[in-house]
N, CA and C atoms as an extended XYZ file, in Angstrom:
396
Properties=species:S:1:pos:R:3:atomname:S:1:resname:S:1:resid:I:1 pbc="F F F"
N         0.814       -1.195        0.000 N   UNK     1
C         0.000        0.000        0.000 CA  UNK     1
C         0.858        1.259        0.000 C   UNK     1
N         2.245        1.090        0.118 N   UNK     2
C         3.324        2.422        0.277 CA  UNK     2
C         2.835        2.967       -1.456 C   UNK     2
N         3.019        2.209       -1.942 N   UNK     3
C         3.396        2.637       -3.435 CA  UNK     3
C         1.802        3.265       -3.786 C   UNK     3
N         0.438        2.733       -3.492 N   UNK     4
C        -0.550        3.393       -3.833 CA  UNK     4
C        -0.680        4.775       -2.818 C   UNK     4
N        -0.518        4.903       -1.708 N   UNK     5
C        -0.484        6.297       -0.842 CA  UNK     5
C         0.204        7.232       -1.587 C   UNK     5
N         1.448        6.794       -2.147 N   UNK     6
C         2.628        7.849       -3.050 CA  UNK     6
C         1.579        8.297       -4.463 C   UNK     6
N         1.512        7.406       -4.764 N   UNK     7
C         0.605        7.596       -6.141 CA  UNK     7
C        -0.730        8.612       -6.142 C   UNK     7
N        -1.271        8.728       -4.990 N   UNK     8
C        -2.539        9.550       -4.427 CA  UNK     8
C        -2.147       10.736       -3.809 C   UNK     8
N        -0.598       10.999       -3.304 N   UNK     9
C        -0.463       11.976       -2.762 CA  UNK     9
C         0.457       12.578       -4.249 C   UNK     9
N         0.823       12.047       -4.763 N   UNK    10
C         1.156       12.876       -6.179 CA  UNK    10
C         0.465       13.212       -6.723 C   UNK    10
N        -0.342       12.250       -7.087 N   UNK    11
C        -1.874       12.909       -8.126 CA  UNK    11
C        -2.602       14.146       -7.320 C   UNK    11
N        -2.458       13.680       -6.058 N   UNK    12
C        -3.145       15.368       -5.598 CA  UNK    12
C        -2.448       16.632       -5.691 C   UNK    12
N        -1.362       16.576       -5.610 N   UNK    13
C        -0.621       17.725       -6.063 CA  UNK    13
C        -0.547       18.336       -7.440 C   UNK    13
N        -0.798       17.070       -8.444 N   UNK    14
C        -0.503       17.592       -9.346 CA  UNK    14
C        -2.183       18.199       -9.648 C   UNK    14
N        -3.048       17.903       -8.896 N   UNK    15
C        -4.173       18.402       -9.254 CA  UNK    15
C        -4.795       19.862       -8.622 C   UNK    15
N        -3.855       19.793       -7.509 N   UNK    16
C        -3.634       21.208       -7.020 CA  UNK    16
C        -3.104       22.314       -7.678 C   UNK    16
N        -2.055       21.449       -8.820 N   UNK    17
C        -1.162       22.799       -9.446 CA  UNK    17
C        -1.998       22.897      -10.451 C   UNK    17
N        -3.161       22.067      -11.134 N   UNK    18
C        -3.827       22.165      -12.003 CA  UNK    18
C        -4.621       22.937      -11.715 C   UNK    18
N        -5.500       22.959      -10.652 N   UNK    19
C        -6.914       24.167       -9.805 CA  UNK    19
C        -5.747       25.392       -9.878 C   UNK    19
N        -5.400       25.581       -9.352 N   UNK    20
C        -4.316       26.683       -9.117 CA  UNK    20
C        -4.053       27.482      -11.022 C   UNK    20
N        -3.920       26.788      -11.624 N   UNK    21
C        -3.894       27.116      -12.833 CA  UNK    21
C        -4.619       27.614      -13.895 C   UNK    21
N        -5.880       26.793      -13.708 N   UNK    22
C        -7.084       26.556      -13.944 CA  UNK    22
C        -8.019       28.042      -13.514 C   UNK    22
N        -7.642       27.796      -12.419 N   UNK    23
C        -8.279       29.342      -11.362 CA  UNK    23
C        -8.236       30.246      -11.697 C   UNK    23
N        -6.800       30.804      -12.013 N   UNK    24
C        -6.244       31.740      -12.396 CA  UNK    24
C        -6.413       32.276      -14.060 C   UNK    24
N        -6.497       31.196      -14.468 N   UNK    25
C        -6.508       31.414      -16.179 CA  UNK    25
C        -8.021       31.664      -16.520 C   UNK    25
N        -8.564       30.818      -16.119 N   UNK    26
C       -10.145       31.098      -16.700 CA  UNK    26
C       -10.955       32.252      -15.921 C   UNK    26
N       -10.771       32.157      -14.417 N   UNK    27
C       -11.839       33.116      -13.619 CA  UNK    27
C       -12.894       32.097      -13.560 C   UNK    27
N       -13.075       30.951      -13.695 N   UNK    28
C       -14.430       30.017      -13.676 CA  UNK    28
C       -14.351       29.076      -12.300 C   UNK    28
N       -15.577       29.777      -11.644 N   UNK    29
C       -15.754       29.432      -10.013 CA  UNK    29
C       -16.179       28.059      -10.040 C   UNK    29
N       -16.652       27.259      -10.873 N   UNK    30
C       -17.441       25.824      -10.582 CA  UNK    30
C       -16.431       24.642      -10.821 C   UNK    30
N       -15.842       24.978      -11.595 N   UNK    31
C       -14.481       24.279      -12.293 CA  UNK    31
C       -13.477       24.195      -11.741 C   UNK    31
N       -13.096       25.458      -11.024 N   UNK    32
C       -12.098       25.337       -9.495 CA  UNK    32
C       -12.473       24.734       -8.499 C   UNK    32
N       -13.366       25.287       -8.214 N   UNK    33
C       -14.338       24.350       -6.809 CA  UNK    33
C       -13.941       22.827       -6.986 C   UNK    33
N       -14.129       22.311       -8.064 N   UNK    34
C       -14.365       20.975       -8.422 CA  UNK    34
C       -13.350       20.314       -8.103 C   UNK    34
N       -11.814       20.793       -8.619 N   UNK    35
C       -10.680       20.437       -8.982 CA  UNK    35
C       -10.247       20.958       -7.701 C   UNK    35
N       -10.244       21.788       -7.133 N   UNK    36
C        -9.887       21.937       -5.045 CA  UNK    36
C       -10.717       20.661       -4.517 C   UNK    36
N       -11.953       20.120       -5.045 N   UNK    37
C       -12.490       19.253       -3.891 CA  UNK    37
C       -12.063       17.886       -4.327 C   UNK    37
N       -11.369       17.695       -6.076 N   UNK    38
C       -10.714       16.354       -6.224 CA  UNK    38
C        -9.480       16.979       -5.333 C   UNK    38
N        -8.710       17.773       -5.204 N   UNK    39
C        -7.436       17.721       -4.731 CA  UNK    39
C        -7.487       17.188       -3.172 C   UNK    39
N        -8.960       17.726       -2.754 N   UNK    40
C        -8.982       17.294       -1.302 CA  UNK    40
C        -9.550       15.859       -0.978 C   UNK    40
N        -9.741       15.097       -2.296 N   UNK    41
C       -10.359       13.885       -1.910 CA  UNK    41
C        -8.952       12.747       -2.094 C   UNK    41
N        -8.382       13.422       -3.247 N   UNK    42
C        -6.903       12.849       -3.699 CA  UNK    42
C        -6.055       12.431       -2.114 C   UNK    42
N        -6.406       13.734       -1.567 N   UNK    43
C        -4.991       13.542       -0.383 CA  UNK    43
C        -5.509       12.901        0.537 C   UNK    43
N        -6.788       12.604        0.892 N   UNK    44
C        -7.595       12.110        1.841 CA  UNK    44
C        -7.289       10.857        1.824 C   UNK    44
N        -7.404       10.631        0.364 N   UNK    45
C        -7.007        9.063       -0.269 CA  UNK    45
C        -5.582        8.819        0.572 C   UNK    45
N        -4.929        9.853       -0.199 N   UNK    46
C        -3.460        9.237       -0.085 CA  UNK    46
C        -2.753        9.135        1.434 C   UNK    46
N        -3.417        9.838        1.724 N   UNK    47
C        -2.590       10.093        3.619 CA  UNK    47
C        -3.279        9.132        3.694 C   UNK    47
N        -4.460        8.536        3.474 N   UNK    48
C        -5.025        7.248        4.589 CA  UNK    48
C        -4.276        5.631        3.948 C   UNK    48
N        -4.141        5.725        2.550 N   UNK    49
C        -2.884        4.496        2.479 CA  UNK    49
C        -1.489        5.078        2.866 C   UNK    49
N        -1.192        5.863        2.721 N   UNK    50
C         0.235        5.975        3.131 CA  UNK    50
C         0.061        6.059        5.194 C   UNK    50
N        -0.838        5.879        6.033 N   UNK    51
C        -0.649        5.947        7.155 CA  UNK    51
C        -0.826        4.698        7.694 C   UNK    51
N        -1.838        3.860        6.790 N   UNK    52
C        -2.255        2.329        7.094 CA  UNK    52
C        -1.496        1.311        6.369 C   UNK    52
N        -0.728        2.158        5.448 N   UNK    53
C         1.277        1.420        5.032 CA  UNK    53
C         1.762        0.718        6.394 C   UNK    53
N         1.872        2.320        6.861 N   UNK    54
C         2.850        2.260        8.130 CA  UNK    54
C         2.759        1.289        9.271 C   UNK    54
N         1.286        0.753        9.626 N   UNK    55
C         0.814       -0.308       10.537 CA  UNK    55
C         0.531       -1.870       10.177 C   UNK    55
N         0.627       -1.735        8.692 N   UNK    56
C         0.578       -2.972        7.921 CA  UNK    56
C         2.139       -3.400        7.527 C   UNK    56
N         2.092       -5.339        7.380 N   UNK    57
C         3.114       -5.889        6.623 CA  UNK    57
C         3.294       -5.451        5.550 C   UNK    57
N         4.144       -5.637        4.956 N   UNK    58
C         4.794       -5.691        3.421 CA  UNK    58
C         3.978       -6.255        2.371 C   UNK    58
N         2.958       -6.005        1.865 N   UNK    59
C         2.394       -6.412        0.873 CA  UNK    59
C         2.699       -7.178       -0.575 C   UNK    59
N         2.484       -7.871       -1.355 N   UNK    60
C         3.105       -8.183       -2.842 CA  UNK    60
C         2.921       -6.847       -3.106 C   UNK    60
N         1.802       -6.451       -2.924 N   UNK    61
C         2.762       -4.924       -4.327 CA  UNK    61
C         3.535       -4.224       -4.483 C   UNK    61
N         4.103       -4.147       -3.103 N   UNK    62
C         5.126       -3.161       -2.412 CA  UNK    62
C         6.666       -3.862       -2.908 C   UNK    62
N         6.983       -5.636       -2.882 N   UNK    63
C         7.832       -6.047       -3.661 CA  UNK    63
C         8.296       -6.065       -4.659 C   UNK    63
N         9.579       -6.297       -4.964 N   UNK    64
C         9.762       -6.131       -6.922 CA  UNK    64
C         9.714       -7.190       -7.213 C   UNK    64
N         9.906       -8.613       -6.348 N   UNK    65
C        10.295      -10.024       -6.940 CA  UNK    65
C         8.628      -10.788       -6.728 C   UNK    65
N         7.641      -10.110       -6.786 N   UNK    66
C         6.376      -10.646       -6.465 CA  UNK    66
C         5.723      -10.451       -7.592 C   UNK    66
N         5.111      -11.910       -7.768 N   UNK    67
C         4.236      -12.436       -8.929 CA  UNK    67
C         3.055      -11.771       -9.004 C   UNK    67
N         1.611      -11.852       -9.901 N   UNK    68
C         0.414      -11.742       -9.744 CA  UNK    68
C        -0.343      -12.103       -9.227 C   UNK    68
N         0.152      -13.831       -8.620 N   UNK    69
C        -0.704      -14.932       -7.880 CA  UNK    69
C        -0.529      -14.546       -6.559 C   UNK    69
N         0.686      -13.675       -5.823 N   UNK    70
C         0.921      -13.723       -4.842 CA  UNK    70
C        -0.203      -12.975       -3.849 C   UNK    70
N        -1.059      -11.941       -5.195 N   UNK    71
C        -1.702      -10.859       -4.370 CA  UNK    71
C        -3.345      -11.516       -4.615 C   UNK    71
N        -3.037      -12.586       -5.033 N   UNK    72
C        -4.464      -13.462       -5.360 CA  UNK    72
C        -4.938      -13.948       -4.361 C   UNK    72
N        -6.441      -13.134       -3.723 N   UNK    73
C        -6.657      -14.358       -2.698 CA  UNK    73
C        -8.217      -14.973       -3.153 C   UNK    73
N        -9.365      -15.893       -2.306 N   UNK    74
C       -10.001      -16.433       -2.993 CA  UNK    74
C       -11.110      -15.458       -3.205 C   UNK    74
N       -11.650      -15.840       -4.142 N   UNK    75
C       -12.554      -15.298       -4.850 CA  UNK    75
C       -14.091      -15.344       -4.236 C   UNK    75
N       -14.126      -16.632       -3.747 N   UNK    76
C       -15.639      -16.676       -3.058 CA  UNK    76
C       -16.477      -18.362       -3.774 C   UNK    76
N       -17.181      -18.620       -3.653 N   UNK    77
C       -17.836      -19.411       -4.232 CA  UNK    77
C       -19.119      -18.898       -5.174 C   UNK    77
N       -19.001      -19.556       -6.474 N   UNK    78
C       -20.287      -19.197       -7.350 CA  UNK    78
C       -20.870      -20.234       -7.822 C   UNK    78
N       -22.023      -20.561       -7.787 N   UNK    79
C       -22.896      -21.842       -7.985 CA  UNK    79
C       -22.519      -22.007       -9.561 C   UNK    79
N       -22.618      -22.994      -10.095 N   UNK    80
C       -21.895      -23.348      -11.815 CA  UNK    80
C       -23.390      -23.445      -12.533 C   UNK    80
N       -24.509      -23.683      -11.698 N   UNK    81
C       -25.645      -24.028      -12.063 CA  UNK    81
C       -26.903      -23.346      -11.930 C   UNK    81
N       -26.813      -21.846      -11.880 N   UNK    82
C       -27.601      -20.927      -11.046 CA  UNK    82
C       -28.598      -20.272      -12.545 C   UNK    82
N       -29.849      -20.242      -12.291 N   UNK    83
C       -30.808      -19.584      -13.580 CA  UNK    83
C       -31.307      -17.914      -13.082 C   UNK    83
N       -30.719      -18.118      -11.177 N   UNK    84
C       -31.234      -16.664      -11.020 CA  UNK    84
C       -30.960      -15.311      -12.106 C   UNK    84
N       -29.556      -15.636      -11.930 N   UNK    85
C       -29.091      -14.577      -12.387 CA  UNK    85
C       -29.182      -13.908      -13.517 C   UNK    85
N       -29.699      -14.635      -14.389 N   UNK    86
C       -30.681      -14.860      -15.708 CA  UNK    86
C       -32.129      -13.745      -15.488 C   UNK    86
N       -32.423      -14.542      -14.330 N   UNK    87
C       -34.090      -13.587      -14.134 CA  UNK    87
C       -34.153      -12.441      -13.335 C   UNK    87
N       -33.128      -12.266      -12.745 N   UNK    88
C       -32.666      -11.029      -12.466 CA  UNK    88
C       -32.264      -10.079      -13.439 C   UNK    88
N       -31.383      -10.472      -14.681 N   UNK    89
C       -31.072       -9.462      -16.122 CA  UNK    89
C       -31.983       -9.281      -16.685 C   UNK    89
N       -33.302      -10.431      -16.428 N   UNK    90
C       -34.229       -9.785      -17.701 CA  UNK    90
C       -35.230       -8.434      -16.964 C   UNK    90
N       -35.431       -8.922      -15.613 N   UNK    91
C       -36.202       -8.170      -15.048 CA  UNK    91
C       -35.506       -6.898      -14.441 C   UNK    91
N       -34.050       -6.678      -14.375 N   UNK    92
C       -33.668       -5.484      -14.751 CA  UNK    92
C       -33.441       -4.322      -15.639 C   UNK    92
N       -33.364       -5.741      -17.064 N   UNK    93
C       -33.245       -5.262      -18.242 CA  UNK    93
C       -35.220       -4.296      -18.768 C   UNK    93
N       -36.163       -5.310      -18.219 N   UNK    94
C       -37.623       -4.593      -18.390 CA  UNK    94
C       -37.535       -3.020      -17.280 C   UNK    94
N       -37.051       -2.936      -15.869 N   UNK    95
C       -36.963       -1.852      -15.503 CA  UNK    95
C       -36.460       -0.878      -15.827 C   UNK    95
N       -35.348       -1.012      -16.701 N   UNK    96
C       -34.416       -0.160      -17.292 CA  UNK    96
C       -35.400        0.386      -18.917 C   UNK    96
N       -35.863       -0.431      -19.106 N   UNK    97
C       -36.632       -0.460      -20.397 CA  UNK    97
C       -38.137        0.356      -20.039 C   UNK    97
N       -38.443        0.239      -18.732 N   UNK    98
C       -39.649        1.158      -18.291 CA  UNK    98
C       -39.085        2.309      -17.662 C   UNK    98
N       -37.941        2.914      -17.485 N   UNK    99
C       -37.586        4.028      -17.995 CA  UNK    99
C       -37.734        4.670      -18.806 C   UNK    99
N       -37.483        4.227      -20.135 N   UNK   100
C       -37.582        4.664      -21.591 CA  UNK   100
C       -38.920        4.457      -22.030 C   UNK   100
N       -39.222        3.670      -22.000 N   UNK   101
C       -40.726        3.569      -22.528 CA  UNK   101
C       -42.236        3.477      -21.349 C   UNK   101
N       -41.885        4.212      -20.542 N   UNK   102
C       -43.283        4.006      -19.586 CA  UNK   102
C       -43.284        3.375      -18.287 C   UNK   102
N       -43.219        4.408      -17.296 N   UNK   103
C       -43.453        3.375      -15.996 CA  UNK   103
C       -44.354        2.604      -15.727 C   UNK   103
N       -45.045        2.440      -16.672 N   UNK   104
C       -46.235        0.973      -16.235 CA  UNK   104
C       -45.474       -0.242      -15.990 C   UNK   104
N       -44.264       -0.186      -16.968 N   UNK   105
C       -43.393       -1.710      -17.057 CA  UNK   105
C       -42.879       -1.861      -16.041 C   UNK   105
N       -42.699       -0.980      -14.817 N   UNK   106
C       -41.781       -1.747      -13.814 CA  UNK   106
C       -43.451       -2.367      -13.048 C   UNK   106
N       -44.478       -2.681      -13.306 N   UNK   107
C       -45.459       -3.626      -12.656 CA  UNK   107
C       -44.849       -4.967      -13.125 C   UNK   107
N       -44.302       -5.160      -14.578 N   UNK   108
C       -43.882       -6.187      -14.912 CA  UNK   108
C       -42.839       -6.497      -14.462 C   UNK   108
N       -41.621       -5.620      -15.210 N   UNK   109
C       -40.238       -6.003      -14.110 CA  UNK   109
C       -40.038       -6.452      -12.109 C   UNK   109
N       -40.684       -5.749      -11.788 N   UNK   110
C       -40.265       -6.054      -10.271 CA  UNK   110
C       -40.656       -7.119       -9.821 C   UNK   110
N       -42.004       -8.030       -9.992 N   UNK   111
C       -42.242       -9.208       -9.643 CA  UNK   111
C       -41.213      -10.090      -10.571 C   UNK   111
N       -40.417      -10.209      -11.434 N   UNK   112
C       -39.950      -10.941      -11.932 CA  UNK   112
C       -38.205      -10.635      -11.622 C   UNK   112
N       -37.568       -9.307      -10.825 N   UNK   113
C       -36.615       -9.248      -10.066 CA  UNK   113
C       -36.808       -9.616       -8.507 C   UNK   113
N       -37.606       -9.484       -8.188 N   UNK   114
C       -38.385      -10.315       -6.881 CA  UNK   114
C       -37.903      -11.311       -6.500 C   UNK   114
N       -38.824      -12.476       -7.672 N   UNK   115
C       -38.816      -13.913       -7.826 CA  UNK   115
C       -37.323      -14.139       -8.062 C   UNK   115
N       -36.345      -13.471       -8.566 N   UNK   116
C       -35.301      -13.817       -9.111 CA  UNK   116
C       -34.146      -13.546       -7.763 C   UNK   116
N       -34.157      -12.500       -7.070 N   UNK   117
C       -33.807      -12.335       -6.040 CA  UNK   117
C       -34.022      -13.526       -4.915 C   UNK   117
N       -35.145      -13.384       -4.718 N   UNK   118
C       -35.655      -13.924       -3.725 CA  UNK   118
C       -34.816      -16.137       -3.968 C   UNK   118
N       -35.005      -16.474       -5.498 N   UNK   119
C       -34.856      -17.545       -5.428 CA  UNK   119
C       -33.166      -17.720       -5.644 C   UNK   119
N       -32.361      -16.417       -5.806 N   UNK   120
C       -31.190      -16.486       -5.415 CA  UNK   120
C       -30.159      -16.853       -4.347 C   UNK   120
N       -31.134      -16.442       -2.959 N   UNK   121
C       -30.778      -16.065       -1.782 CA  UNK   121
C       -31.122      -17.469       -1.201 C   UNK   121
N       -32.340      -17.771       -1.660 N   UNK   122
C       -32.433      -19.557       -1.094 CA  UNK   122
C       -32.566      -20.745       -2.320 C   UNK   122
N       -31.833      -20.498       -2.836 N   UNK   123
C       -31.447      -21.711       -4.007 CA  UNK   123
C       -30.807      -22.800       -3.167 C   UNK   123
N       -29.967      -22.695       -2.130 N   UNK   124
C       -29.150      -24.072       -1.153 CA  UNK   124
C       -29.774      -24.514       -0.267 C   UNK   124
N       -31.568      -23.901       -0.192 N   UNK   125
C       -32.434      -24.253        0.723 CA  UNK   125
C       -33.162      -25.435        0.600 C   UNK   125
N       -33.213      -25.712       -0.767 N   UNK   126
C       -34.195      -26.233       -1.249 CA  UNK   126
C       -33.942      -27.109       -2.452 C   UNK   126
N       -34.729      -27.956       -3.263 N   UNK   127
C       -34.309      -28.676       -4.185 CA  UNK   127
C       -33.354      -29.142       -4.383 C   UNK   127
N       -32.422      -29.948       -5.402 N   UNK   128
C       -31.484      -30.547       -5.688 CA  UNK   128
C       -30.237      -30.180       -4.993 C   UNK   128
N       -29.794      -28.454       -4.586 N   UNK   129
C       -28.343      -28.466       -4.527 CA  UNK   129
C       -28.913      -27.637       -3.102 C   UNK   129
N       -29.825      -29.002       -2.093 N   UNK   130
C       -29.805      -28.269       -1.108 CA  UNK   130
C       -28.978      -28.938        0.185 C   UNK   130
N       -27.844      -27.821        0.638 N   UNK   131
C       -27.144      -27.855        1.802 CA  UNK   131
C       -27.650      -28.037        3.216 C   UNK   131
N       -28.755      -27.058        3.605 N   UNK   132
C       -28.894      -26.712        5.062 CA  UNK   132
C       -29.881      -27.578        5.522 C   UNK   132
């Protein structure tokens, strides 16, 4: 995390000398504002990895002789056999679509992100690939 704190406390500077520049050249109050409040989010960033560097081990990224696998940890488990997630895209895909064409459609979409939700969360409850 040394090397990302450095990286955040540079970028804020250099975005400071940019507002600073910016400020001065144009006279445009919304555009400075903006670029002072990335500069202040930049350093916020960066002082808080570069301080939680300091209390932490040595990380792979921080090494030069460290692989890609080293900073690999697991991923989580994902069912190989799951249809939720399917009825969840379509019935997001209809809400997104009753945006554009008419809020009547999310009557359709939401019972069918519902059902899709809902049979996500207890798919290991029940039927064939049930655990508990």
């Amino acid at each position: 995390m040394k090397v990302q704190g450095k990286m955040f406390i540079w970028l804020s500077l250099f975005i400071l000398a940019i507002a600073i520049v910016y400020g001065l050249w144009s006279r445009e109050p919304v555009g400075t504002t903006a670029l002072f409040l990335a500069f202040g989010l930049a350093i916020m960033v960066g002082y808080y990895l570069a301080f939680t560097a300091r209390r932490v081990d040595t990380g792979p990224q921080d090494r030069e002789d460290a692989d890609v696998a080293d900073d690999a940890g697991e991923l989580g488990f994902f069912s190989p056999h799951s249809w939720q997630p399917l009825a969840l895209g379509v019935g997001s895909a209809l809400a997104f679509m009753g945006v554009v064409f008419g809020w009547w459609l999310m009557w359709f979409s939401a019972p069918v992100i519902l059902l899709g939700l809902f049979g996500w969360v207890f798919e290991y409850y029940h039927g064939e690939g049930q655990n508990q």
